[in-house]
XYZ file of C-alpha atoms in Angstrom:
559
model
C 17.353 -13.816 -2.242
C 15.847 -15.882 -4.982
C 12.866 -14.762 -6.291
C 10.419 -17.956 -5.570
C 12.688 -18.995 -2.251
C 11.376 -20.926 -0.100
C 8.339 -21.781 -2.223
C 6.081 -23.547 -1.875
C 7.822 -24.860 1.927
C 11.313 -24.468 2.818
C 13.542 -25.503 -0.112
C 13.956 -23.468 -3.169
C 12.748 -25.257 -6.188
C 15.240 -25.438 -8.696
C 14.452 -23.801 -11.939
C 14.167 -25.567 -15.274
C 14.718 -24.779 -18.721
C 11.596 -22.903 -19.709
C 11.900 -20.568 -16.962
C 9.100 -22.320 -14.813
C 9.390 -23.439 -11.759
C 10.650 -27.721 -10.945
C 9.113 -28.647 -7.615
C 9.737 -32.545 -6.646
C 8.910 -34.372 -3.453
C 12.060 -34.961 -1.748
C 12.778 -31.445 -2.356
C 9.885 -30.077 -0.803
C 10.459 -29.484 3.208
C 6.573 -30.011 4.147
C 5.952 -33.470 4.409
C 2.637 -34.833 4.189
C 1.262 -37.739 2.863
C 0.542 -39.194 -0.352
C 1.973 -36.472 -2.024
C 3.087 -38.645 -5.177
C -0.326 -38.637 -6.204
C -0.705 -35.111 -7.543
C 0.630 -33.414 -10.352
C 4.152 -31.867 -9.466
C 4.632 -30.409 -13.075
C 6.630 -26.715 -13.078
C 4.553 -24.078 -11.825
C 4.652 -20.478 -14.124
C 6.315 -17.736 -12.893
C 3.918 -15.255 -13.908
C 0.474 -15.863 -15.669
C -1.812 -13.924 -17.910
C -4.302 -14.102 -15.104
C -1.982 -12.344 -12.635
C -0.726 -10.237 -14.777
C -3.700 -8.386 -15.787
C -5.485 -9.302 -12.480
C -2.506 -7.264 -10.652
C -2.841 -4.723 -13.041
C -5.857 -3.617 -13.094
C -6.967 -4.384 -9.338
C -4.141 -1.753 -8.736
C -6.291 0.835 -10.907
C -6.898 2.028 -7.353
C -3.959 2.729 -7.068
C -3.654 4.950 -9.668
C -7.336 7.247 -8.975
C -5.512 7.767 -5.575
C -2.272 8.831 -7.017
C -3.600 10.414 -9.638
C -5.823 12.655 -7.394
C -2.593 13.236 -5.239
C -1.018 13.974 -8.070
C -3.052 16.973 -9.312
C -4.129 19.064 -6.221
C -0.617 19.777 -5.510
C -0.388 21.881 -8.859
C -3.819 22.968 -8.637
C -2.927 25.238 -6.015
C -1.093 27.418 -7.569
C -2.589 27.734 -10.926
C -3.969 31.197 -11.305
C -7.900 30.337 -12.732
C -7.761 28.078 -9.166
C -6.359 30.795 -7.154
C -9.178 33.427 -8.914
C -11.895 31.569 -7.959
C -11.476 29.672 -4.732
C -8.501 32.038 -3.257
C -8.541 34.822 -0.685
C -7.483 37.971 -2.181
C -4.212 40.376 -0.815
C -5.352 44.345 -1.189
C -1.912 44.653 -0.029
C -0.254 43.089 -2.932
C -3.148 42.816 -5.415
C -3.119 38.783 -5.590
C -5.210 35.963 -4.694
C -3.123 33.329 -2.299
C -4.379 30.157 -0.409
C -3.735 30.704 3.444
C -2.832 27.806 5.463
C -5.810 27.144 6.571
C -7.494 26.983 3.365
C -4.973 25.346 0.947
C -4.940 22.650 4.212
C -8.647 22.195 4.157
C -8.949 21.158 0.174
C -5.424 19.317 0.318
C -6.349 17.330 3.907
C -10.368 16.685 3.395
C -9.320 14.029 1.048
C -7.974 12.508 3.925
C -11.247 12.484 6.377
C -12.702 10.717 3.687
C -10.375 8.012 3.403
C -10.379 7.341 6.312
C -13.899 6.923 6.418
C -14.139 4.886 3.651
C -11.913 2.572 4.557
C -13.648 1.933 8.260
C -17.104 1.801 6.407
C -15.538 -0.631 3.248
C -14.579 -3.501 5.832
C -18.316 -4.621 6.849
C -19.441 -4.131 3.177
C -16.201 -6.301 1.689
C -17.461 -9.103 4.610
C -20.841 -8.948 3.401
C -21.326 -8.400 -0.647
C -17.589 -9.785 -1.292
C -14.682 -7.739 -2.624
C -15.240 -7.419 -6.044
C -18.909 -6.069 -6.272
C -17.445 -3.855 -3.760
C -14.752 -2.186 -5.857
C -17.243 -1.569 -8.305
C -19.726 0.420 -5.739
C -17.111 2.713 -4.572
C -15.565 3.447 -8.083
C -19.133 4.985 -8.240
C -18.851 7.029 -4.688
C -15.499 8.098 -6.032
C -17.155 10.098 -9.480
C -19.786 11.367 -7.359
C -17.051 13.551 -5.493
C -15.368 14.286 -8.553
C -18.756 15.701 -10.274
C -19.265 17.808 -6.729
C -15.562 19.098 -7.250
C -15.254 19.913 -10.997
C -19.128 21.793 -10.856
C -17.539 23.919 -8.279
C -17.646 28.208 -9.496
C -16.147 29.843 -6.746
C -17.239 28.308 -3.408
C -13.987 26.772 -2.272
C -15.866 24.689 -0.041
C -17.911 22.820 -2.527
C -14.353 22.111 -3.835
C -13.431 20.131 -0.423
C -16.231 18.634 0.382
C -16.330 16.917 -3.254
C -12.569 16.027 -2.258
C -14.529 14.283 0.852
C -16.842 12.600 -1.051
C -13.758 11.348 -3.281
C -12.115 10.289 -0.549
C -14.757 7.932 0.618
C -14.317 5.809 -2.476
C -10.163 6.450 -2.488
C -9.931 5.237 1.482
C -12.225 1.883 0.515
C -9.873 1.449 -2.590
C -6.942 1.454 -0.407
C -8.529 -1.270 1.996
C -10.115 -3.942 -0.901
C -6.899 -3.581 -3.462
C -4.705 -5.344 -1.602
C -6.836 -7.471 0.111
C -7.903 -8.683 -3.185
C -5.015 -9.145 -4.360
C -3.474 -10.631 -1.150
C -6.043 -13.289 -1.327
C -5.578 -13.776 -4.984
C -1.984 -13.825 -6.016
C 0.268 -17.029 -5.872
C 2.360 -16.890 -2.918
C 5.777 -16.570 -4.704
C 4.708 -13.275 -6.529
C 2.069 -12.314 -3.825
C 4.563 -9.324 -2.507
C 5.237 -8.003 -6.003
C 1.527 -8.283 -7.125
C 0.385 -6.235 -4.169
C 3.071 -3.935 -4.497
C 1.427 -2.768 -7.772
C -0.899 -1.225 -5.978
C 2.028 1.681 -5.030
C 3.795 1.376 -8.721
C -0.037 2.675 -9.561
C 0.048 5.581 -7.203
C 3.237 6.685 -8.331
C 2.019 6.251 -11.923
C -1.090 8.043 -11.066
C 0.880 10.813 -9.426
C 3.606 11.317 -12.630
C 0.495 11.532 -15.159
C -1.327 14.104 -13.072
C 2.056 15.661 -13.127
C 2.429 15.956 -16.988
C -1.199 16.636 -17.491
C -0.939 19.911 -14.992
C 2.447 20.147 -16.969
C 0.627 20.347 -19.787
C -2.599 22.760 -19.056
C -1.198 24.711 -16.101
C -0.670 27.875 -18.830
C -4.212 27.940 -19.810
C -5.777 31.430 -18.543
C -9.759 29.712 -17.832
C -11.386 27.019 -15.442
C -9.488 24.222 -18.384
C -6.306 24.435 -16.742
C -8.022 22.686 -13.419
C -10.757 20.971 -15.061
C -9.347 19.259 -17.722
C -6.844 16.904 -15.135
C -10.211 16.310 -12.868
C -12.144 15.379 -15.529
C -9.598 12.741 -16.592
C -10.009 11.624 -13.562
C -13.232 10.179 -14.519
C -11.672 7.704 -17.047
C -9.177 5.144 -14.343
C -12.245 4.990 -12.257
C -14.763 3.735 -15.024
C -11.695 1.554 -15.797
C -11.448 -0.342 -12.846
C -15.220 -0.143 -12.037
C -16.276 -1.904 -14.970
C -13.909 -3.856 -15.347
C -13.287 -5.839 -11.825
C -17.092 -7.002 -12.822
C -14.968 -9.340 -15.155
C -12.832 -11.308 -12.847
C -13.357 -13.639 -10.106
C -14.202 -13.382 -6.574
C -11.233 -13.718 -4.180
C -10.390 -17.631 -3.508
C -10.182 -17.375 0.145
C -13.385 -15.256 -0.078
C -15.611 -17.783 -1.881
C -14.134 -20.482 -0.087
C -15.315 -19.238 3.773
C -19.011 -18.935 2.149
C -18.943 -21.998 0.697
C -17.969 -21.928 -2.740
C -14.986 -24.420 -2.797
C -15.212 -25.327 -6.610
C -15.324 -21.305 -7.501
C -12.536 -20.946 -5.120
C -10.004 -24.248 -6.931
C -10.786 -22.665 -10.317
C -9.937 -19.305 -9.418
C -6.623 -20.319 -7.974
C -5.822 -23.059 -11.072
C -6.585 -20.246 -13.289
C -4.034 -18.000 -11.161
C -1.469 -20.241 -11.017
C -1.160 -21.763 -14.217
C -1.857 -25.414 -12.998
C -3.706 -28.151 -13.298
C -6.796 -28.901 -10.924
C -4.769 -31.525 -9.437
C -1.349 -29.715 -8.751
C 0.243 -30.326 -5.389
C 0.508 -26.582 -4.921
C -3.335 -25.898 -5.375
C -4.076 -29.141 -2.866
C -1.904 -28.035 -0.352
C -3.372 -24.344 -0.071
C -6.524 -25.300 -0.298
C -6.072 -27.977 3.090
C -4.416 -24.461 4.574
C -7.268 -22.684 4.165
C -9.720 -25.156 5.061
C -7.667 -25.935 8.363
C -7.968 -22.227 9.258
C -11.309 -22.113 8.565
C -12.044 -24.760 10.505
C -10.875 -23.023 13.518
C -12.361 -20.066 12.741
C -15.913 -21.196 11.983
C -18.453 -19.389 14.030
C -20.366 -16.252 13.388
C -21.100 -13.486 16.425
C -22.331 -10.346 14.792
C -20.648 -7.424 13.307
C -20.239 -5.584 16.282
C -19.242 -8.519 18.737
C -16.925 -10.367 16.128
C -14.978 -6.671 15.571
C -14.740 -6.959 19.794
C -13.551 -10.476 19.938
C -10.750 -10.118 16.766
C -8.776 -7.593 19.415
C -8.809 -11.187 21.759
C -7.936 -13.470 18.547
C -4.688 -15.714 18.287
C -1.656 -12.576 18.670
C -4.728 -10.154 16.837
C -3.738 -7.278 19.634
C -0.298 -7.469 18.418
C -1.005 -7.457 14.989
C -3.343 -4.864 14.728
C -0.642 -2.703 16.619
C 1.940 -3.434 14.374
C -0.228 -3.317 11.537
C -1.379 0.488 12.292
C 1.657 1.557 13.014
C 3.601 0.624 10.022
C 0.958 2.178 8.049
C 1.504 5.619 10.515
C 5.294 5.248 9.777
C 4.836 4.780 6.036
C 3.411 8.519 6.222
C 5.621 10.251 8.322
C 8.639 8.755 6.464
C 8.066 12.019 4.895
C 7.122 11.509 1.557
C 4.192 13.380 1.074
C 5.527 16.486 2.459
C 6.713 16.199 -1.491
C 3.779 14.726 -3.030
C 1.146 17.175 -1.351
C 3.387 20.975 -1.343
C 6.224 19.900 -3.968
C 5.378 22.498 -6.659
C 5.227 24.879 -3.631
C 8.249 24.288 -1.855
C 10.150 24.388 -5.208
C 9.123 28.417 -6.236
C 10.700 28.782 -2.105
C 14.189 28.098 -3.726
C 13.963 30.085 -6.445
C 13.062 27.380 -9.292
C 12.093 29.132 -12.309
C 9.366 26.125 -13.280
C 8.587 24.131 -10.539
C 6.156 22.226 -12.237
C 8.962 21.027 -14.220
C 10.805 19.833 -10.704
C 7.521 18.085 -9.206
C 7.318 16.466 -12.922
C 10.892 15.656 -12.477
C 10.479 13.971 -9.028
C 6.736 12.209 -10.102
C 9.202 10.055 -12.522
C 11.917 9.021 -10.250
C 9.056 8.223 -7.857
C 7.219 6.059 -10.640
C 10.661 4.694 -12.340
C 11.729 3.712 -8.665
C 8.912 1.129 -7.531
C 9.618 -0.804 -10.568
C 13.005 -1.726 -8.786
C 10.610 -2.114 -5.412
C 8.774 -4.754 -7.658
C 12.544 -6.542 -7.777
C 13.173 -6.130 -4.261
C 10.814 -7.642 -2.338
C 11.031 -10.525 -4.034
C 14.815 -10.511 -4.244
C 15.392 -9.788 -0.824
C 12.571 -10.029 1.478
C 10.136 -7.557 3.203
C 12.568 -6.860 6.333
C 15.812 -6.191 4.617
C 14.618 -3.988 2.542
C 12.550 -2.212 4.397
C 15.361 -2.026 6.887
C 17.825 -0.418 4.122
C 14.860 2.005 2.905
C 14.258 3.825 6.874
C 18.189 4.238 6.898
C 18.772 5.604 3.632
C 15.311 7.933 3.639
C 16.808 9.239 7.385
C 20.118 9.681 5.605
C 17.936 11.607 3.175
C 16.234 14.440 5.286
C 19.302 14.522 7.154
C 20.737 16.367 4.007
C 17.908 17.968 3.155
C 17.204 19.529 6.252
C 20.491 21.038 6.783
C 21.135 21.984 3.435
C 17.656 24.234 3.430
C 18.553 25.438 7.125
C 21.705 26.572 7.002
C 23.237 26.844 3.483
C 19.927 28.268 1.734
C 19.030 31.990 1.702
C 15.395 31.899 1.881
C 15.035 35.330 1.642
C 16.832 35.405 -1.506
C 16.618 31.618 -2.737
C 18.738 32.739 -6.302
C 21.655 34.002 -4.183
C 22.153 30.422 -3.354
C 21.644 28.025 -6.751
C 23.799 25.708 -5.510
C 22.018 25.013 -2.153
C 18.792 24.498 -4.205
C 19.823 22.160 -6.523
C 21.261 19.714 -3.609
C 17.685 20.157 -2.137
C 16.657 18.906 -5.752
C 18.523 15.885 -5.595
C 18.187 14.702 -1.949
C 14.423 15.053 -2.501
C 14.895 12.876 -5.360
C 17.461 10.661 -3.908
C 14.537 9.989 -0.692
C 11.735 9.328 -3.103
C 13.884 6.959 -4.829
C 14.333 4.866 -1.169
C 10.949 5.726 -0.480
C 9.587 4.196 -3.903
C 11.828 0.837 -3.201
C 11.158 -0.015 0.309
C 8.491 1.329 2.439
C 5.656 3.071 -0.699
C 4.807 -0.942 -1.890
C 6.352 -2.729 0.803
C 4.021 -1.693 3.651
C 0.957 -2.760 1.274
C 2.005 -6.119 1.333
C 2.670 -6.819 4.689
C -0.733 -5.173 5.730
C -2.077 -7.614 3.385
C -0.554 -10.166 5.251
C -0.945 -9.808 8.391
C -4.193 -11.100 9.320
C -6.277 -14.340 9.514
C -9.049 -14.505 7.022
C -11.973 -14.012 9.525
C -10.217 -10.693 10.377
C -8.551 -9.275 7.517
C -11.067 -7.306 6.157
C -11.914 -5.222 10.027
C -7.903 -5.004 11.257
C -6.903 -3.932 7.458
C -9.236 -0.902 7.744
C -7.525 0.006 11.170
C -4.221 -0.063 9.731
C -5.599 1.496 6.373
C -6.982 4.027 8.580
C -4.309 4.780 10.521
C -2.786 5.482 7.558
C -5.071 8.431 6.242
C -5.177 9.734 9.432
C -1.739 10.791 9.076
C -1.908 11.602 6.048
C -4.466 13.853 7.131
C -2.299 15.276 9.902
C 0.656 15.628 7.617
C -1.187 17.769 4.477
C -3.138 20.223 6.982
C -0.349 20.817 9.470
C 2.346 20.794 6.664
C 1.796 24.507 5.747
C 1.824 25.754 9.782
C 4.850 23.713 10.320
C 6.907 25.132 7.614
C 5.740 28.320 8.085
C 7.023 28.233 11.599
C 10.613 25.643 11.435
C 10.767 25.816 7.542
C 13.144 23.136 6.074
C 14.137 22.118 10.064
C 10.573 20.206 9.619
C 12.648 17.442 7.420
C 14.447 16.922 11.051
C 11.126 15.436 12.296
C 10.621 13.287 9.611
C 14.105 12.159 10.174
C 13.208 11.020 13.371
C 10.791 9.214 12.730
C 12.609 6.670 10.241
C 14.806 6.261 12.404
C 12.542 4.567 14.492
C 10.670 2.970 12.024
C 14.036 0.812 11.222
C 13.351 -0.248 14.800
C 10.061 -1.458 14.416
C 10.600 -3.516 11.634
C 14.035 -5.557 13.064
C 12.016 -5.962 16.043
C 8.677 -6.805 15.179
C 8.101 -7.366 11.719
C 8.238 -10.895 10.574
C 9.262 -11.964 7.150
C 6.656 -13.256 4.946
C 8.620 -13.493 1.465
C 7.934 -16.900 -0.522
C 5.120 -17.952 2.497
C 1.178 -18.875 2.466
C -0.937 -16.144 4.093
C -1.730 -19.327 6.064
C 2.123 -19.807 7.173
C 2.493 -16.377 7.995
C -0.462 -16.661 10.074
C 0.655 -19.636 11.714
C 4.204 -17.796 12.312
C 2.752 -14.924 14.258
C 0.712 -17.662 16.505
C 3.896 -19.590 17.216
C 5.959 -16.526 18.074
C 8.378 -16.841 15.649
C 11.488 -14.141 16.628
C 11.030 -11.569 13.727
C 15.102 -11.612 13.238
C 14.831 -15.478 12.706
C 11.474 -15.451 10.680
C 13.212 -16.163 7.139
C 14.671 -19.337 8.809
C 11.179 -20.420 9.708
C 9.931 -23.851 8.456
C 5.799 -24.842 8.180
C 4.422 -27.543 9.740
C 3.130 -30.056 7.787
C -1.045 -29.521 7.312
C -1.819 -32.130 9.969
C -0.142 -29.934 12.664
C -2.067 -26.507 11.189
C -5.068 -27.811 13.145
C -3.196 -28.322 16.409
C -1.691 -24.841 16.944
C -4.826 -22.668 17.794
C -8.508 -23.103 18.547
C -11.133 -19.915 17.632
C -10.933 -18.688 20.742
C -7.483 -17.513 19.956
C -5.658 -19.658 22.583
C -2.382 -21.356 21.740
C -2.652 -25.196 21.918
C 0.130 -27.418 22.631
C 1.017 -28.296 19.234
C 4.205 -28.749 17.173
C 6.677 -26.425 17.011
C 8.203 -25.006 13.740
C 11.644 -26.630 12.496
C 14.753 -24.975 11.845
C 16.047 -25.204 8.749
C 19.677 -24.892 7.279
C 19.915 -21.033 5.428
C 20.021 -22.206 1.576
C 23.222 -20.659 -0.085
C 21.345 -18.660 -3.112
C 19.316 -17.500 0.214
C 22.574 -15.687 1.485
């Protein structure tokens, strides 16, 4: 699929020399009113605006990643093991039990999901980008807790909790920003950033471990955490630089604040076509949105809103299924599972699997523009169940765990299946699942239902890293049978529930949901023109008898 399809309604705008985009008025499919009057020049494929608002918004990205990233070699470095370990009379070592190593992996996970519940009322209330800032600030406070830490393993996960506080809010107001920021055509791709910045975050915590996992003193764990320091100042300081959100300063008033932000985006003039027409969106869903009940009673009412039930639902458990695709069972125990089979470094092999990982959601980047969220997210659950498939049977019944170097061969298949899953993983469901949560939800609601699904999210992440070690200690590699499972069924969801969003206003997509638009039909979907927006729900969430949504004729470079 085209990579600005159906933008900005229904036909693809045909692309002109410079590599902009031509948009005229017969070729548009939406068709209101004097729209000769406004300035129809090409619109930019990508700005310096977006660019380096996409990059570093998804700074928060990388402190997640990058935190991911390093606790998975921290727990097997030996200063680590001397000093927060339980010690073996029986074989003279220190060693993590499950319950421990789960505890300082997991805790991180509590938090999250904490901050992202607490981050919704706060984003409503001070705005988004004052609160990035704040919890960049929570975030070092866990870090200082962690990296003062002796020999009281505790102190080491509860500053992992604190951390986790500012990680989970990061993980709500990222894409949310950027969701309400980024021009619709690149919207998927900007958001997706947000995962090509965990997966960078993870690879450099990789090569940093890589690179002071020899040291014999408290450097070889403190140096990584103290780098840590450095993305969050980053994105702290600098998110005071940019703009609110559009949509944000335009539901408290701030409609001038909210044009320039958006002209600035784009690449347009004040008087574009594009800018007019998402601005009447926005005002024509804040119009039926307009009323103001209290925290507690609006959070009550959103489960009642226009298809909000539904949405929420699907919303939290996409985000469930984006963890137990399986891919932090890598992330969180690779360097682990690696000395099971017998790898000589297996810091080398998580460093290895980091970069395909990091290299891979560059091609997501291509994807979900290319081919839309569903497709590809479609293509990702089959090959990832493909994936464990392999992987699972290869380390049940071909590897001699007993004696992992009797049985090279069987190790180095699990070696490339892992990598072969994180490179699905990376292209479909690690970005993809970040837009469409993004997505989702009317304005009045999106900050409250995105901390549910965010939630959701670190709650099974939180399940997965403190379970992980009892699991495999009891099934071993049969555990990748699970995970299997459960993307097989998250192919389901998505052909059955998931509508597709590519090229669309968060407006349209909105509107699509409230029309109950069959998700297998979505791409076919054409907007009403902005007369009609007003027409097909009222804030009390009940569908009006309004227009229905054309069909229109599949383009051919659609195909």
């Amino acid at each position: 699929m085209n990579l600005l399809s159906k933008f900005p309604y229904g036909k693809k705008p045909q692309p002109v020399a410079d590599g902009r985009l031509s948009e005229t008025s017969e070729e548009s499919s939406r068709p209101d009113k004097m729209h000769g009057i406004y300035d129809n020049s090409p619109i930019p494929r990508l700005t310096l605006a977006s660019f380096v608002m996409g990059v570093l918004v998804s700074m928060g990205g990388f402190i997640f990643g990058y935190d991911t990233g390093q606790i998975s070699g921290f727990l097997t470095m030996e200063d680590f093991l001397l000093r927060f370990g339980q010690y073996n009379s029986q074989t003279d070592k220190y060693f993590f039990s499950n319950v421990r190593s789960g505890l300082i992996v997991a805790m991180l996970s509590i938090g999250t999901l904490i901050g992202a519940l607490i981050a919704a009322p706060i984003a409503d209330r001070v705005g988004r980008k004052g609160s990035v800032t704040f919890w960049c600030i929570i975030f070092m406070v866990g870090m200082i807790v962690q990296i003062s830490a002796e020999n009281k393993w505790y102190q080491v996960m509860m500053g992992r909790w604190v951390a986790g506080l500012g990680v989970g809010a990061l993980s709500l107001l990222v894409p949310m920003y950027q969701a309400e920021t980024a021009p619709r055509h690149i919207r998927g791709a900007l958001i997706s950033t947000y995962q090509l910045f965990i997966t960078l975050g993870i690879f450099i915590a990789s090569c940093i471990n890589f690179g002071t996992e020899a040291r014999h003193n408290s450097g070889a764990w403190r140096i990584p955490m103290g780098v840590g320091f450095l993305w969050a100042i980053i994105l702290g300081v600098g998110i005071l630089f940019f703009d609110e959100t559009p949509r944000f300063n335009f539901r408290n008033g701030k409609v001038d604040e909210a044009k320039k932000t958006m002209v600035r985006i784009y690449g347009v003039s004040e008087n574009h076509y594009s800018i007019h027409v998402e601005l009447e969106e926005i005002k024509a869903k804040l119009e039926l949105e307009k009323t103001d009940n209290g925290f507690w009673r609006e959070g009550y009412l959103m489960f009642f809103g226009p298809r909000m039930a539904y949405r929420i639902a699907l919303g939290m458990g996409l985000q469930s299924l984006q963890q137990l695709t399986g891919a932090n069972y890598f992330f969180y125990y690779g360097t682990t599972i690696f000395q099971s089979v017998g790898i000589s470094n297996s810091y080398v092999t998580q460093l290895i699997l980091n970069g395909v990982n990091f290299g891979s959601t560059f091609y997501g980047l291509y994807v979900i523009e290319h081919y839309g969220r569903r497709k590809s997210l479609i293509v990702g659950s089959i090959w990832m169940f493909i994936c464990f498939m392999i992987f699972a049977s290869v380390g049940s019944f071909s590897l001699n765990d007993k004696q992992p170097q009797d049985t090279p061969t069987a190790g180095y298949v699990l070696i490339v299946f892992a990598c072969l899953f994180i490179f699905g993983y990376a292209a479909t469901w690690g970005p993809m699942i970040w837009t469409i949560a993004g997505e989702l939800y009317p304005s009045r609601y999106r900050a409250k239902a995105m901390a549910l699904s965010t939630a959701s999210n670190w709650f099974w992440n939180f399940l997965i890293a403190f379970f992980t070690p009892f699991i495999i200690g009891d099934i071993d590699f049969r555990y990748g049978y699970v995970f299997a499972a459960c993307n097989l069924l998250a192919c389901g969801v998505v052909y059955f529930f998931v509508l597709e969003g590519q090229g669309r206003t968060l407006e349209e997509i909105d509107t699509m949901y409230i029309t109950h638009v069959t998700p297998w039909e979505s791409s076919k979907w054409v907007a009403p023109n902005i007369d009609e927006f007003t027409t097909i729900s009222n804030p009390n969430g009940n569908l009006e008898q309004g227009p229905l949504p054309r069909e229109k004729t599949t383009d051919p470079g659609e195909q």
